[in-house]
Coordinates of C-alpha atoms in Angstrom, one line a residue:
Chain A
N1 CA 138.8 141.9 100.2
S2 CA 135.4 143.1 100.7
K3 CA 134.8 145.2 103.8
V4 CA 130.9 144.6 103.5
I5 CA 130.4 141.4 105.8
Q6 CA 127.5 139.1 104.8
T7 CA 126.5 136.1 106.8
P8 CA 126.1 133.4 106.6
R9 CA 127.6 132.5 103.2
Y10 CA 125.5 129.8 102.5
L11 CA 121.7 129.2 103.7
V12 CA 119.7 126.1 102.9
K13 CA 116.3 126.0 103.6
G14 CA 113.1 124.0 102.8
Q15 CA 110.0 125.2 101.3
G16 CA 107.9 127.5 103.8
Q17 CA 110.9 128.0 106.3
K18 CA 112.1 131.4 107.3
A19 CA 115.3 132.5 105.6
K20 CA 117.5 135.4 107.4
M21 CA 120.7 136.9 106.0
R22 CA 122.5 139.7 107.5
C23 CA 125.0 142.4 106.4
I24 CA 127.5 144.8 108.0
P25 CA 128.0 147.6 105.8
E26 CA 131.5 149.2 105.2
K27 CA 132.2 151.7 108.0
G28 CA 130.9 155.1 107.4
H29 CA 128.7 154.2 104.5
P30 CA 125.2 155.3 105.3
V31 CA 123.4 153.9 102.3
V32 CA 122.8 150.0 102.0
F33 CA 121.4 148.0 99.0
W34 CA 120.1 144.6 98.7
Y35 CA 120.0 142.7 95.6
Q36 CA 119.2 139.1 94.3
Q37 CA 121.2 137.6 91.6
N38 CA 119.7 134.7 89.9
K39 CA 121.7 131.9 88.3
N40 CA 121.4 133.8 84.9
N41 CA 123.5 136.6 86.6
E42 CA 120.5 138.9 86.5
F43 CA 120.4 141.4 89.2
K44 CA 116.9 142.4 90.6
F45 CA 117.0 145.2 93.2
L46 CA 115.1 144.6 96.5
I47 CA 115.5 147.4 98.7
N48 CA 117.8 150.1 99.6
F49 CA 118.3 152.1 103.2
Q50 CA 120.1 155.5 104.1
N51 CA 120.9 155.1 107.6
Q52 CA 117.5 153.1 109.2
E53 CA 115.2 154.8 106.5
V54 CA 113.9 152.9 103.5
L55 CA 114.7 154.8 100.2
Q56 CA 113.1 152.8 97.8
Q57 CA 111.7 149.1 97.5
I58 CA 110.3 146.8 95.1
D59 CA 106.7 146.0 95.3
M60 CA 106.9 143.2 97.6
T61 CA 103.3 142.3 97.3
E62 CA 103.7 139.0 98.4
K63 CA 104.9 140.4 101.6
R64 CA 107.2 137.4 102.1
F65 CA 110.3 139.7 102.0
S66 CA 111.2 142.3 104.7
A67 CA 114.4 144.1 105.6
E68 CA 115.9 146.3 108.3
C69 CA 119.1 148.4 109.0
P70 CA 118.7 149.1 112.8
S71 CA 120.9 151.5 114.4
N72 CA 124.2 149.9 115.6
S73 CA 122.9 146.4 114.5
P74 CA 123.6 144.6 111.3
C75 CA 121.1 145.1 108.4
S76 CA 118.9 141.9 107.7
L77 CA 116.9 140.6 104.8
E78 CA 114.4 138.1 105.7
I79 CA 112.1 135.9 103.8
Q80 CA 109.2 134.5 105.8
S81 CA 108.3 131.7 103.7
S82 CA 110.8 130.4 101.2
E83 CA 109.8 129.4 97.9
A84 CA 111.9 127.4 95.3
G85 CA 112.1 130.5 93.2
D86 CA 114.0 132.3 96.0
S87 CA 117.0 130.5 95.5
A88 CA 119.6 132.8 94.4
L89 CA 122.7 134.9 95.6
Y90 CA 121.7 137.7 97.7
L91 CA 123.9 140.6 97.5
C92 CA 124.6 143.4 100.1
A93 CA 126.2 146.5 98.9
S94 CA 127.2 149.8 100.7
S95 CA 127.8 153.2 99.3
L96 CA 128.7 156.6 100.7
R97 CA 126.3 159.4 99.8
G98 CA 126.3 160.8 96.2
G99 CA 129.0 162.7 94.3
S100 CA 132.0 161.6 92.9
N101 CA 132.6 158.9 95.3
E102 CA 129.5 157.3 94.7
R103 CA 129.9 153.5 93.9
L104 CA 128.7 150.4 95.5
F105 CA 131.0 148.2 97.7
F106 CA 129.6 144.5 97.6
G107 CA 129.7 141.8 100.0
H108 CA 130.5 138.4 99.0
G109 CA 126.8 137.2 99.2
T110 CA 124.6 134.7 100.7
K111 CA 123.8 131.8 98.6
L112 CA 120.4 130.6 99.2
S113 CA 119.2 127.3 98.5
V114 CA 115.6 126.4 99.0
L115 CA 114.9 122.6 98.5
Chain B
A1 CA 111.5 152.8 82.6
Q2 CA 115.1 152.6 82.6
K3 CA 116.9 149.6 80.9
V4 CA 120.6 148.3 80.4
T5 CA 121.2 145.8 77.8
Q6 CA 124.4 143.9 77.1
T7 CA 124.1 142.0 74.1
Q8 CA 127.5 140.1 74.3
T9 CA 127.1 137.1 76.4
S10 CA 130.7 135.9 76.3
I11 CA 134.1 137.3 74.6
S12 CA 137.2 135.6 74.4
V13 CA 140.6 137.3 73.5
V14 CA 144.2 136.6 73.7
E15 CA 146.2 138.0 76.7
K16 CA 147.8 141.6 76.0
T17 CA 145.2 142.5 73.3
T18 CA 142.4 145.3 73.6
V19 CA 138.8 144.2 74.0
T20 CA 135.7 146.2 74.0
M21 CA 132.5 145.6 75.9
D22 CA 129.2 147.0 74.5
C23 CA 126.2 148.2 76.4
V24 CA 123.3 150.4 75.7
Y25 CA 121.0 152.0 78.1
E26 CA 117.5 153.4 78.1
T27 CA 116.5 156.5 80.0
R28 CA 114.1 159.3 80.1
D29 CA 116.1 161.3 82.5
S30 CA 118.7 164.2 81.3
S31 CA 121.1 163.3 84.1
Y32 CA 122.3 159.8 84.8
F33 CA 125.2 157.9 86.0
L34 CA 126.9 154.9 84.3
F35 CA 128.9 152.3 86.0
W36 CA 131.0 149.1 85.2
Y37 CA 131.5 146.5 87.8
K38 CA 133.3 143.3 87.4
Q39 CA 132.4 139.8 89.0
T40 CA 135.1 137.3 89.5
A41 CA 135.0 133.7 89.7
S42 CA 135.2 133.6 93.4
G43 CA 132.1 135.9 93.3
E44 CA 133.6 139.0 94.3
I45 CA 132.1 142.3 92.7
V46 CA 134.4 145.3 92.0
F47 CA 133.6 148.7 91.0
L48 CA 135.9 149.6 87.8
I49 CA 134.8 152.9 86.3
R50 CA 131.8 155.3 86.1
Q51 CA 130.8 158.0 83.6
D52 CA 128.5 160.7 84.5
S53 CA 126.2 161.9 81.7
Y54 CA 127.0 165.4 81.7
K55 CA 130.7 164.9 81.3
K56 CA 131.9 164.9 77.7
E57 CA 135.3 163.3 78.1
N58 CA 135.7 159.6 78.3
A59 CA 136.5 158.3 81.7
T60 CA 139.7 156.3 82.2
V61 CA 141.2 154.5 85.1
G62 CA 144.3 152.5 84.7
H63 CA 143.8 150.2 82.0
Y64 CA 140.0 150.6 81.9
S65 CA 138.3 153.5 79.5
L66 CA 134.8 154.1 78.5
N67 CA 133.5 154.9 75.0
F68 CA 130.6 157.2 75.9
Q69 CA 128.4 158.1 73.0
K70 CA 125.7 159.6 74.2
P71 CA 123.6 160.2 71.3
K72 CA 123.6 156.2 70.7
S73 CA 123.0 155.9 74.3
S74 CA 125.9 153.6 74.5
I75 CA 128.6 153.3 77.1
G76 CA 131.3 150.6 75.9
L77 CA 134.0 149.6 78.0
I78 CA 137.4 149.0 76.8
I79 CA 140.3 147.1 78.5
T80 CA 143.7 147.5 76.9
A81 CA 146.8 145.2 77.6
T82 CA 144.3 142.4 79.0
Q83 CA 145.6 140.0 81.6
I84 CA 144.5 136.7 82.6
E85 CA 143.3 138.2 86.0
D86 CA 140.7 140.2 83.9
S87 CA 138.7 137.1 83.1
A88 CA 135.4 137.7 84.7
V89 CA 131.8 138.8 84.2
Y90 CA 131.5 142.6 83.4
F91 CA 128.2 144.4 84.3
C92 CA 127.2 147.7 82.9
A93 CA 125.0 149.6 85.3
M94 CA 123.0 153.0 85.4
R95 CA 121.3 155.1 88.0
E96 CA 119.1 158.0 86.9
G97 CA 120.1 161.2 88.2
N98 CA 116.7 162.4 89.8
Y99 CA 117.3 160.3 92.8
N100 CA 120.2 160.5 94.7
Q101 CA 121.5 157.4 96.1
G102 CA 118.9 155.4 93.9
K103 CA 119.2 152.0 92.6
L104 CA 121.3 150.9 89.9
I105 CA 119.9 149.0 87.0
F106 CA 122.3 146.3 85.9
G107 CA 122.9 144.9 82.6
Q108 CA 123.0 141.0 81.8
G109 CA 126.6 140.9 82.0
T110 CA 129.3 139.7 79.6
K111 CA 131.7 136.8 80.3
L112 CA 135.2 137.7 79.4
S113 CA 137.9 135.0 78.9
I114 CA 141.2 136.0 78.7
K115 CA 143.6 133.1 77.0
P116 CA 147.4 133.0 77.3

């Protein structure tokens, strides 16, 4: 059973609406990733954090996506103005720091449908 | 730019046989890490096995093993004695070694169906 908790499991929004999803990483995991998986199973990396700091992120030129991992609160990913093309499964994963234990533990995802 | 390619869209085999799934990758880095993950029908994604590029020995975990051919930039996943529960989509992924905790790049996935 996944110890990375994502809420909500399903999210339905109209175009132009905000969509916000949350993730609680596995306890003791300082690194958090967000991926978007489309209907063709393709993974698209969005952003990752170590503790509260952004490590890498894609060029969110449209500025519609924002994410944070505040201390002592769930991480979140928010789409400011949803578009039909944003419909996908949003996956949160957490990890220990590098070394032989490095691997991703995924949550069940938030399935976003933009109508 | 790094790239991971899985050319087999789907594979179907009979239970208890051995199956191999292919994966090739592109990277300019001399150090990198390769992973295989499995996504079940329920959507759960589980780590299976990893290969560090500097290791010559093929990794083995349970009934999963890897066929790492570095000159060919290839990392095949071998599942022996397949079971019905192995039916899933399998993803190959790579992280370049020059950025600790960097992003993984995933392949397109191979859907494995195990028949009784």
